[in-house]
Short mmCIF file of C-alpha atoms and ligand atoms in Angstrom, two decimals:
data_model
loop_
_atom_site.label_atom_id
_atom_site.label_comp_id
_atom_site.label_asym_id
_atom_site.label_seq_id
_atom_site.Cartn_x
_atom_site.Cartn_y
_atom_site.Cartn_z
CA UNK A 1 -45.30 -64.58 -62.72
CA UNK A 2 -46.69 -68.10 -62.96
CA UNK A 3 -49.23 -69.36 -65.50
CA UNK A 4 -51.62 -70.37 -62.74
CA UNK A 5 -51.88 -68.94 -59.23
CA UNK A 6 -53.66 -70.98 -56.58
CA UNK A 7 -55.36 -69.12 -53.76
CA UNK A 8 -56.44 -71.25 -50.83
CA UNK A 9 -58.92 -70.20 -48.19
CA UNK A 10 -59.72 -72.06 -44.99
CA UNK A 11 -62.13 -71.49 -42.13
CA UNK A 12 -65.79 -71.61 -41.17
CA UNK A 13 -66.74 -68.69 -43.47
CA UNK A 14 -65.20 -70.28 -46.58
CA UNK A 15 -68.58 -71.39 -47.97
CA UNK A 16 -70.17 -67.94 -47.62
CA UNK A 17 -67.13 -66.22 -49.14
CA UNK A 18 -66.92 -68.68 -52.03
CA UNK A 19 -70.64 -68.30 -52.78
CA UNK A 20 -70.33 -64.51 -52.83
CA UNK A 21 -67.29 -64.62 -55.12
CA UNK A 22 -68.29 -67.44 -57.49
CA UNK A 23 -72.09 -67.06 -57.47
CA UNK A 24 -72.68 -70.34 -55.64
CA UNK A 25 -70.81 -73.09 -53.82
CA UNK A 26 -69.94 -75.74 -56.47
CA UNK A 27 -70.15 -79.50 -55.81
CA UNK A 28 -67.53 -80.64 -53.27
CA UNK A 29 -64.01 -81.75 -54.33
CA UNK A 30 -64.68 -81.24 -58.05
CA UNK A 31 -63.07 -78.66 -60.28
CA UNK A 32 -65.73 -76.28 -61.62
CA UNK A 33 -65.20 -73.38 -64.01
CA UNK A 34 -66.69 -70.23 -62.48
CA UNK A 35 -66.78 -66.51 -63.13
CA UNK A 36 -65.38 -64.68 -60.10
CA UNK A 37 -66.90 -61.26 -59.40
CA UNK A 38 -66.18 -58.55 -56.86
CA UNK A 39 -68.86 -56.80 -54.78
CA UNK A 40 -69.73 -54.41 -57.67
CA UNK A 41 -70.28 -57.29 -60.03
CA UNK A 42 -67.11 -56.77 -62.05
CA UNK A 43 -65.59 -60.01 -63.37
CA UNK A 44 -62.10 -60.57 -61.95
CA UNK A 45 -61.31 -63.91 -63.61
CA UNK A 46 -62.79 -67.09 -65.00
CA UNK A 47 -61.21 -69.69 -62.79
CA UNK A 48 -61.28 -73.31 -61.70
CA UNK A 49 -62.87 -73.43 -58.27
CA UNK A 50 -62.79 -76.29 -55.75
CA UNK A 51 -65.04 -76.48 -52.72
CA UNK A 52 -63.31 -78.54 -50.01
CA UNK A 53 -65.68 -78.98 -47.07
CA UNK A 54 -64.36 -80.05 -43.67
CA UNK A 55 -63.60 -82.21 -41.84
CA UNK A 56 -62.02 -84.15 -44.72
CA UNK A 57 -59.95 -81.20 -45.94
CA UNK A 58 -56.22 -80.63 -45.32
CA UNK A 59 -56.85 -78.22 -42.44
CA UNK A 60 -59.95 -80.05 -41.23
CA UNK A 61 -61.96 -76.87 -41.80
CA UNK A 62 -64.20 -75.83 -44.70
CA UNK A 63 -61.97 -74.49 -47.43
CA UNK A 64 -61.67 -73.67 -51.11
CA UNK A 65 -59.08 -73.38 -53.83
CA UNK A 66 -59.19 -70.85 -56.61
CA UNK A 67 -56.98 -71.68 -59.60
CA UNK A 68 -56.55 -68.23 -61.12
CA UNK A 69 -54.80 -66.94 -64.19
CA UNK A 70 -51.39 -66.03 -62.84
CA UNK A 71 -51.31 -62.31 -63.60
CA UNK A 72 -50.57 -59.75 -60.91
CA UNK A 73 -53.82 -57.81 -61.45
CA UNK A 74 -55.94 -60.99 -61.25
CA UNK A 75 -54.24 -62.04 -58.03
CA UNK A 76 -54.51 -58.57 -56.51
CA UNK A 77 -58.18 -58.19 -57.55
CA UNK A 78 -59.26 -61.57 -56.18
CA UNK A 79 -57.21 -61.10 -52.97
CA UNK A 80 -58.85 -57.71 -52.40
CA UNK A 81 -62.31 -59.20 -53.02
CA UNK A 82 -61.60 -61.99 -50.52
CA UNK A 83 -60.47 -59.49 -47.89
CA UNK A 84 -63.57 -57.36 -48.55
CA UNK A 85 -65.66 -60.48 -47.87
CA UNK A 86 -63.94 -61.00 -44.49
CA UNK A 87 -60.89 -63.18 -45.23
CA UNK A 88 -57.38 -62.21 -44.18
CA UNK A 89 -53.98 -63.20 -45.56
CA UNK A 90 -52.60 -66.36 -43.95
CA UNK A 91 -49.51 -66.28 -41.79
CA UNK A 92 -46.53 -68.45 -42.74
CA UNK A 93 -47.37 -72.07 -41.99
CA UNK A 94 -50.93 -71.24 -40.91
CA UNK A 95 -52.58 -73.97 -43.00
CA UNK A 96 -50.28 -76.63 -41.56
CA UNK A 97 -50.71 -75.15 -38.09
CA UNK A 98 -54.50 -75.38 -38.37
CA UNK A 99 -54.20 -78.94 -39.69
CA UNK A 100 -52.10 -79.73 -36.61
CA UNK A 101 -54.44 -77.97 -34.16
CA UNK A 102 -57.43 -79.75 -35.71
CA UNK A 103 -55.71 -83.10 -35.26
CA UNK A 104 -55.33 -83.80 -39.00
CA UNK A 105 -51.55 -84.19 -38.83
CA UNK A 106 -49.01 -84.40 -36.03
CA UNK A 107 -46.06 -82.08 -35.60
CA UNK A 108 -43.57 -84.32 -37.40
CA UNK A 109 -45.90 -84.55 -40.42
CA UNK A 110 -46.22 -80.75 -40.44
CA UNK A 111 -42.43 -80.47 -40.35
CA UNK A 112 -42.32 -82.91 -43.27
CA UNK A 113 -44.49 -80.52 -45.30
CA UNK A 114 -42.05 -77.66 -44.65
CA UNK A 115 -39.05 -79.85 -45.48
CA UNK A 116 -40.68 -81.06 -48.69
CA UNK A 117 -41.20 -77.49 -49.86
CA UNK A 118 -37.56 -76.68 -49.02
CA UNK A 119 -36.09 -79.89 -50.52
CA UNK A 120 -33.44 -79.22 -53.18
CA UNK A 121 -32.36 -82.76 -54.00
CA UNK A 122 -33.97 -86.15 -54.50
CA UNK A 123 -32.72 -87.62 -51.21
CA UNK A 124 -34.03 -84.61 -49.29
CA UNK A 125 -37.35 -84.98 -51.07
CA UNK A 126 -37.60 -88.68 -50.17
CA UNK A 127 -36.83 -88.04 -46.51
CA UNK A 128 -39.31 -85.17 -46.30
CA UNK A 129 -42.06 -87.13 -48.07
CA UNK A 130 -41.62 -90.12 -45.75
CA UNK A 131 -41.94 -87.83 -42.74
CA UNK A 132 -44.90 -85.94 -44.22
CA UNK A 133 -46.65 -89.25 -44.81
CA UNK A 134 -46.28 -90.20 -41.17
CA UNK A 135 -43.22 -92.49 -41.16
CA UNK A 136 -41.68 -90.92 -38.09
CA UNK A 137 -45.07 -90.43 -36.47
CA UNK A 138 -45.81 -94.15 -36.79
CA UNK A 139 -42.46 -95.09 -35.25
CA UNK A 140 -43.03 -92.72 -32.31
CA UNK A 141 -46.63 -93.87 -31.81
CA UNK A 142 -45.41 -97.46 -31.67
CA UNK A 143 -42.95 -96.61 -28.92
CA UNK A 144 -45.55 -94.60 -27.02
CA UNK A 145 -48.03 -97.50 -27.16
CA UNK A 146 -45.45 -99.86 -25.69
CA UNK A 147 -44.57 -97.36 -22.95
CA UNK A 148 -48.26 -97.10 -22.09
CA UNK A 149 -48.52 -100.88 -21.71
CA UNK A 150 -45.50 -100.86 -19.40
CA UNK A 151 -47.04 -98.02 -17.43
CA UNK A 152 -50.33 -99.91 -17.09
CA UNK A 153 -48.47 -102.94 -15.72
CA UNK A 154 -46.64 -100.72 -13.26
CA UNK A 155 -49.84 -99.08 -12.08
CA UNK A 156 -51.43 -102.47 -11.57
CA UNK A 157 -48.58 -103.30 -9.21
CA UNK A 158 -49.20 -100.06 -7.28
CA UNK A 159 -52.98 -100.50 -7.10
CA UNK A 160 -52.98 -104.15 -6.14
CA UNK A 161 -49.81 -104.67 -4.11
CA UNK A 162 -51.34 -107.49 -2.15
CA UNK A 163 -52.02 -109.64 -5.23
CA UNK A 164 -48.42 -110.61 -5.61
CA UNK A 165 -47.49 -110.25 -9.28
CA UNK A 166 -46.09 -113.41 -10.74
CA UNK A 167 -42.32 -113.18 -10.99
CA UNK A 168 -42.46 -113.89 -14.74
CA UNK A 169 -44.67 -110.85 -15.40
CA UNK A 170 -42.18 -108.58 -13.72
CA UNK A 171 -39.27 -110.15 -15.58
CA UNK A 172 -41.17 -109.74 -18.85
CA UNK A 173 -41.76 -106.05 -18.10
CA UNK A 174 -38.08 -105.50 -17.41
CA UNK A 175 -37.09 -107.37 -20.57
CA UNK A 176 -39.50 -105.26 -22.64
CA UNK A 177 -38.03 -102.09 -21.09
CA UNK A 178 -34.57 -103.17 -22.17
CA UNK A 179 -35.68 -104.05 -25.71
CA UNK A 180 -37.58 -100.79 -26.11
CA UNK A 181 -34.70 -98.81 -24.63
CA UNK A 182 -32.29 -100.44 -27.08
CA UNK A 183 -34.54 -99.54 -30.04
CA UNK A 184 -34.74 -95.94 -28.92
CA UNK A 185 -30.96 -95.89 -28.35
CA UNK A 186 -30.42 -97.20 -31.87
CA UNK A 187 -32.51 -94.35 -33.28
CA UNK A 188 -30.41 -91.90 -31.26
CA UNK A 189 -27.21 -93.55 -32.44
CA UNK A 190 -28.10 -92.56 -36.01
CA UNK A 191 -27.12 -89.21 -34.59
CA UNK A 192 -27.51 -86.14 -36.69
CA UNK A 193 -27.31 -87.96 -40.01
CA UNK A 194 -30.88 -87.19 -41.05
CA UNK A 195 -30.47 -83.61 -39.88
CA UNK A 196 -27.40 -83.38 -42.09
CA UNK A 197 -29.42 -84.49 -45.08
CA UNK A 198 -32.02 -81.86 -44.24
CA UNK A 199 -29.45 -79.08 -43.88
CA UNK A 200 -26.94 -80.22 -46.49
CA UNK A 201 -23.33 -81.30 -45.91
CA UNK A 202 -20.17 -79.19 -45.86
CA UNK A 203 -17.03 -80.58 -47.53
CA UNK A 204 -13.84 -78.55 -47.54
CA UNK A 205 -10.83 -78.76 -49.82
CA UNK A 206 -7.54 -78.28 -48.02
CA UNK A 207 -3.99 -78.21 -49.32
CA UNK A 208 -0.97 -76.05 -50.02
CA UNK A 209 -1.21 -73.25 -52.59
CA UNK A 210 -1.03 -74.39 -56.19
CA UNK A 211 -1.74 -78.09 -55.67
CA UNK A 212 -4.82 -77.57 -57.82
CA UNK A 213 -7.65 -77.13 -55.29
CA UNK A 214 -9.67 -74.63 -57.30
CA UNK A 215 -9.07 -76.64 -60.46
CA UNK A 216 -10.50 -79.68 -58.67
CA UNK A 217 -13.53 -77.78 -57.40
CA UNK A 218 -14.18 -76.51 -60.92
CA UNK A 219 -13.84 -79.98 -62.36
CA UNK A 220 -16.26 -81.35 -59.76
CA UNK A 221 -18.77 -78.59 -60.28
CA UNK A 222 -18.39 -78.86 -64.05
CA UNK A 223 -18.23 -75.09 -64.26
CA UNK A 224 -15.71 -72.32 -63.87
CA UNK A 225 -16.72 -71.08 -60.45
CA UNK A 226 -13.50 -70.64 -58.51
CA UNK A 227 -10.88 -68.43 -60.11
CA UNK A 228 -7.89 -70.51 -61.21
CA UNK A 229 -4.53 -68.82 -61.24
CA UNK A 230 -0.90 -69.97 -61.49
CA UNK A 231 -0.02 -67.51 -58.73
CA UNK A 232 -0.21 -68.88 -55.18
CA UNK A 233 -2.85 -67.40 -52.87
CA UNK A 234 -5.22 -65.98 -55.48
CA UNK A 235 -8.19 -67.88 -54.14
CA UNK A 236 -8.71 -65.17 -51.60
CA UNK A 237 -11.97 -65.89 -49.91
CA UNK A 238 -13.78 -69.00 -49.00
CA UNK A 239 -15.64 -70.07 -52.08
CA UNK A 240 -18.65 -72.26 -51.87
CA UNK A 241 -19.87 -74.54 -54.64
CA UNK A 242 -23.17 -76.41 -54.38
CA UNK A 243 -22.95 -80.02 -55.51
CA UNK A 244 -25.69 -82.63 -55.79
CA UNK A 245 -23.94 -85.88 -54.89
CA UNK A 246 -26.32 -88.76 -55.48
CA UNK A 247 -29.26 -86.68 -54.33
CA UNK A 248 -27.49 -85.23 -51.32
CA UNK A 249 -26.76 -81.50 -51.26
CA UNK A 250 -23.13 -80.66 -50.50
CA UNK A 251 -21.48 -77.27 -50.14
CA UNK A 252 -17.90 -77.69 -51.34
CA UNK A 253 -15.57 -75.10 -49.86
CA UNK A 254 -12.20 -74.31 -51.34
CA UNK A 255 -9.95 -73.02 -48.61
CA UNK A 256 -7.59 -70.16 -49.34
CA UNK A 257 -4.22 -71.87 -49.41
CA UNK A 258 -4.26 -72.08 -45.59
CA UNK A 259 -1.03 -70.18 -45.10
CA UNK A 260 -0.08 -67.28 -42.89
CA UNK A 261 -0.06 -63.90 -44.61
CA UNK A 262 0.24 -60.17 -43.84
CA UNK A 263 -2.50 -59.20 -46.27
CA UNK A 264 -5.53 -58.50 -44.00
CA UNK A 265 -8.12 -59.60 -46.57
CA UNK A 266 -6.28 -62.80 -47.28
CA UNK A 267 -5.79 -63.36 -43.55
CA UNK A 268 -9.55 -63.07 -43.04
CA UNK A 269 -10.09 -65.58 -45.83
CA UNK A 270 -7.68 -67.96 -44.13
CA UNK A 271 -9.39 -67.46 -40.77
CA UNK A 272 -12.83 -68.25 -42.21
CA UNK A 273 -11.52 -71.20 -44.12
CA UNK A 274 -10.11 -72.65 -40.94
CA UNK A 275 -13.39 -72.10 -39.07
CA UNK A 276 -15.46 -73.77 -41.80
CA UNK A 277 -12.91 -76.54 -42.27
CA UNK A 278 -13.01 -77.23 -38.54
CA UNK A 279 -16.75 -77.96 -38.64
CA UNK A 280 -16.79 -79.65 -42.04
CA UNK A 281 -18.37 -83.07 -42.47
CA UNK A 282 -15.51 -84.20 -44.71
CA UNK A 283 -12.10 -82.78 -45.64
CA UNK A 284 -10.61 -83.38 -49.06
CA UNK A 285 -6.85 -83.18 -48.43
CA UNK A 286 -5.11 -82.41 -51.72
CA UNK A 287 -1.47 -82.85 -52.65
CA UNK A 288 0.43 -83.12 -55.94
CA UNK A 289 3.86 -84.37 -57.02
CA UNK A 290 6.39 -82.79 -54.67
CA UNK A 291 3.76 -81.32 -52.29
CA UNK A 292 2.23 -83.61 -49.66
CA UNK A 293 -1.46 -83.42 -48.81
CA UNK A 294 -2.10 -81.85 -45.38
CA UNK A 295 -2.55 -84.33 -42.56
CA UNK A 296 -6.20 -84.45 -41.41
CA UNK A 297 -7.84 -87.22 -39.45
CA UNK A 298 -10.53 -88.93 -41.57
CA UNK A 299 -9.73 -86.85 -44.64
CA UNK A 300 -10.20 -88.15 -48.15
CA UNK A 301 -6.64 -87.85 -49.49
CA UNK A 302 -6.32 -86.80 -53.12
CA UNK A 303 -3.12 -86.84 -55.18
CA UNK A 304 -3.71 -84.33 -57.97
CA UNK A 305 -1.76 -83.79 -61.21
CA UNK A 306 -1.13 -87.48 -61.87
CA UNK A 307 -0.72 -86.45 -65.52
CA UNK A 308 2.70 -85.12 -64.46
CA UNK A 309 3.79 -88.59 -63.36
CA UNK A 310 5.07 -89.36 -59.88
CA UNK A 311 3.69 -92.00 -57.57
CA UNK A 312 0.35 -91.86 -55.80
CA UNK A 313 0.86 -92.26 -52.03
CA UNK A 314 -0.77 -95.26 -50.40
CA UNK A 315 -4.40 -94.60 -49.47
CA UNK A 316 -4.67 -91.57 -51.74
CA UNK A 317 -6.92 -91.22 -54.77
CA UNK A 318 -4.90 -90.24 -57.84
CA UNK A 319 -6.62 -87.70 -60.09
CA UNK A 320 -5.88 -85.04 -62.65
CA UNK A 321 -8.08 -81.98 -62.60
CA UNK A 322 -6.53 -81.07 -65.95
CA UNK A 323 -7.13 -84.31 -67.92
CA UNK A 324 -10.11 -85.58 -65.95
CA UNK A 325 -8.31 -88.83 -65.11
CA UNK A 326 -9.65 -90.36 -61.87
CA UNK A 327 -12.41 -87.74 -61.55
CA UNK A 328 -15.23 -90.28 -61.93
CA UNK A 329 -13.73 -92.31 -59.06
CA UNK A 330 -13.42 -89.14 -56.99
CA UNK A 331 -17.08 -88.25 -57.60
CA UNK A 332 -18.10 -91.79 -56.62
CA UNK A 333 -15.99 -91.63 -53.44
CA UNK A 334 -17.56 -88.30 -52.50
CA UNK A 335 -21.09 -89.58 -53.16
CA UNK A 336 -20.36 -92.63 -51.02
CA UNK A 337 -19.09 -90.42 -48.19
CA UNK A 338 -22.19 -88.22 -48.48
CA UNK A 339 -24.42 -91.29 -48.30
CA UNK A 340 -22.55 -92.62 -45.25
CA UNK A 341 -22.75 -89.25 -43.48
CA UNK A 342 -26.47 -88.78 -44.07
CA UNK A 343 -27.95 -92.27 -43.92
CA UNK A 344 -30.16 -91.33 -46.85
CA UNK A 345 -32.78 -93.99 -47.40
CA UNK A 346 -33.41 -94.77 -43.74
CA UNK A 347 -37.22 -95.00 -43.60
CA UNK A 348 -38.06 -92.86 -40.57
CA UNK A 349 -35.13 -91.06 -38.99
CA UNK A 350 -35.18 -88.18 -36.53
CA UNK A 351 -34.67 -85.15 -38.73
CA UNK A 352 -34.36 -82.35 -36.18
CA UNK A 353 -32.32 -81.58 -33.11
CA UNK A 354 -35.55 -81.16 -31.13
CA UNK A 355 -36.56 -84.74 -31.99
CA UNK A 356 -33.24 -86.08 -30.76
CA UNK A 357 -33.28 -84.05 -27.55
CA UNK A 358 -36.74 -85.32 -26.65
CA UNK A 359 -35.95 -88.92 -27.55
CA UNK A 360 -32.74 -88.76 -25.48
CA UNK A 361 -34.83 -87.64 -22.53
CA UNK A 362 -37.40 -90.40 -23.10
CA UNK A 363 -34.63 -92.98 -23.30
CA UNK A 364 -33.02 -91.75 -20.08
CA UNK A 365 -36.39 -91.93 -18.29
CA UNK A 366 -36.99 -95.44 -19.56
CA UNK A 367 -33.56 -96.51 -18.33
CA UNK A 368 -34.35 -95.02 -14.92
CA UNK A 369 -37.64 -96.94 -14.86
CA UNK A 370 -35.83 -100.15 -15.74
CA UNK A 371 -33.31 -99.72 -12.97
CA UNK A 372 -35.71 -99.38 -10.04
CA UNK A 373 -37.74 -102.02 -8.22
CA UNK A 374 -40.15 -99.48 -6.79
CA UNK A 375 -43.31 -99.46 -8.88
CA UNK A 376 -44.17 -95.88 -7.89
CA UNK A 377 -40.83 -94.56 -9.13
CA UNK A 378 -40.89 -96.64 -12.29
CA UNK A 379 -44.41 -95.41 -13.11
CA UNK A 380 -43.35 -91.79 -12.72
CA UNK A 381 -40.33 -92.33 -14.97
CA UNK A 382 -42.49 -94.03 -17.61
CA UNK A 383 -44.93 -91.11 -17.50
CA UNK A 384 -42.06 -88.68 -18.05
CA UNK A 385 -40.75 -90.82 -20.92
CA UNK A 386 -44.20 -90.68 -22.54
CA UNK A 387 -44.34 -86.91 -22.10
CA UNK A 388 -40.95 -86.53 -23.77
CA UNK A 389 -42.10 -88.62 -26.76
CA UNK A 390 -45.33 -86.65 -26.89
CA UNK A 391 -43.40 -83.43 -27.34
CA UNK A 392 -42.00 -84.74 -30.63
CA UNK A 393 -45.40 -85.44 -32.16
CA UNK A 394 -46.98 -82.43 -30.46
CA UNK A 395 -49.29 -84.39 -28.17
CA UNK A 396 -48.12 -82.55 -25.05
CA UNK A 397 -46.56 -79.32 -23.91
CA UNK A 398 -45.59 -77.77 -27.23
CA UNK A 399 -47.55 -74.48 -27.21
CA UNK A 400 -44.30 -72.58 -26.75
CA UNK A 401 -42.76 -74.41 -29.72
CA UNK A 402 -45.49 -73.85 -32.26
CA UNK A 403 -44.52 -70.31 -33.22
CA UNK A 404 -40.91 -71.30 -33.81
CA UNK A 405 -41.87 -74.31 -35.89
CA UNK A 406 -44.58 -72.81 -38.09
CA UNK A 407 -42.92 -69.40 -38.59
CA UNK A 408 -40.24 -71.18 -40.61
CA UNK A 409 -42.86 -72.32 -43.15
CA UNK A 410 -43.61 -70.36 -46.27
CA UNK A 411 -46.90 -68.55 -46.84
CA UNK A 412 -49.65 -70.78 -48.16
CA UNK A 413 -48.42 -73.95 -46.46
P1 LIG B 1 -4.86 -73.97 -55.84
O1 LIG B 1 -3.98 -72.82 -55.47
O2 LIG B 1 -4.55 -75.18 -55.01
O3 LIG B 1 -6.29 -73.63 -55.88
O4 LIG B 1 -4.41 -74.42 -57.32
P2 LIG B 1 -5.05 -74.02 -58.72
O5 LIG B 1 -6.28 -74.80 -58.97
O6 LIG B 1 -5.11 -72.54 -58.84
O7 LIG B 1 -3.94 -74.63 -59.70
C1 LIG B 1 -2.59 -74.22 -59.63
C2 LIG B 1 -1.91 -74.56 -60.94
O8 LIG B 1 -1.87 -75.96 -61.14
C3 LIG B 1 -2.64 -73.98 -62.14
O9 LIG B 1 -1.71 -73.52 -63.05
C4 LIG B 1 -3.39 -75.18 -62.69
O10 LIG B 1 -3.62 -75.05 -64.08
C5 LIG B 1 -2.45 -76.31 -62.37
N1 LIG B 1 -3.14 -77.58 -62.24
C6 LIG B 1 -4.24 -77.85 -61.53
N2 LIG B 1 -4.60 -79.14 -61.65
C7 LIG B 1 -3.70 -79.72 -62.46
C8 LIG B 1 -3.52 -81.06 -62.95
O11 LIG B 1 -4.28 -82.00 -62.66
N3 LIG B 1 -2.46 -81.28 -63.75
C9 LIG B 1 -1.60 -80.29 -64.10
N4 LIG B 1 -0.58 -80.60 -64.89
N5 LIG B 1 -1.73 -79.03 -63.64
C10 LIG B 1 -2.75 -78.74 -62.83
#
């Protein structure tokens, strides 16, 4: 139960419903204290009420906010009164969906709202806020505008073939296509790094039994999460620890000794550990004096138990989970890896697989346009490139996508 519960209503009937509930429609966009009554005149709450007339509201429609006392009975009573007056509960993401359909925000901005609500760490919050505030939309609109100029030039060549276009104009168009294509390629080359920040990274810890993997995970998490035991193979299942590394969420997975075994439960643990480790963003390969770290391409190699003496192999990071020696350096190295893998801080990256797929298509179409001398073909390719970009912002052909996108929102957003 929260101290304050905010009920939002949106739609053409908002004014009528608000007047019936609060006695009258208060002045727009100002908090007013009102007594809310049901149809029989019983007071349900004394609440702050905001009248938010369209088209300047979030959804673009007339709307209102009721800041209620957060009790269950208040919320239930006011909800029932609203329904009796003709309102219905919103579907997940319906406010954002209406804002999109009314042209208040584009699809990437709506996705930014959902990501902001889901953000767990500071870097996720920054990325979501930038997208919600139109960072990605602006980048895409810029590209679309330039494609439209190229298309216009192409169409001029089709419509007026007899007025021979100066050679320079055609060269300039081709140069612009190459520059634009390179910019779009560069955005694609960032790959899934922004998606990784959205979804969180997976790091696994690999190494022979007893090198101190669970001790290391515990030391990193600063809490006793994995069960530490002097007996090999006691970390039975894959254990997952959530870390916040410089604002980036990381699931740290301690693999179960990674050795063959006849115990079916342990064998299942090993199987899962291998599957997760195979798709991990980074592997922490752990060894200790006398036991080499497992060989993994691109692994961060850690030599544990340096308190016992012995030499740290070249390229490895010497630490002691027991004394804490080297742990600050290890944390820093992990945070740096997380930053490198996610490109946190990039102003307007593509945060979803659907963005990348559409941009890849647009880029391929632009390349096709650049490689033909036939104006008709080039124009068609440019049109298809524009359509592909338009699918990202929701300008074209996304009806089938809307349910998938907005269903993932929470109620009230
Ligand atoms: P795992 O099987 O790789 O997960 O290893 P554990 O974390 O269970 O540790 C195995 C044993 O090594 C335990 O007895 C730990 O107390 C010990 N150990 C772990 N880290 C260190 C360390 O840095 N120094 C020393 N001396 N012992 C350690």
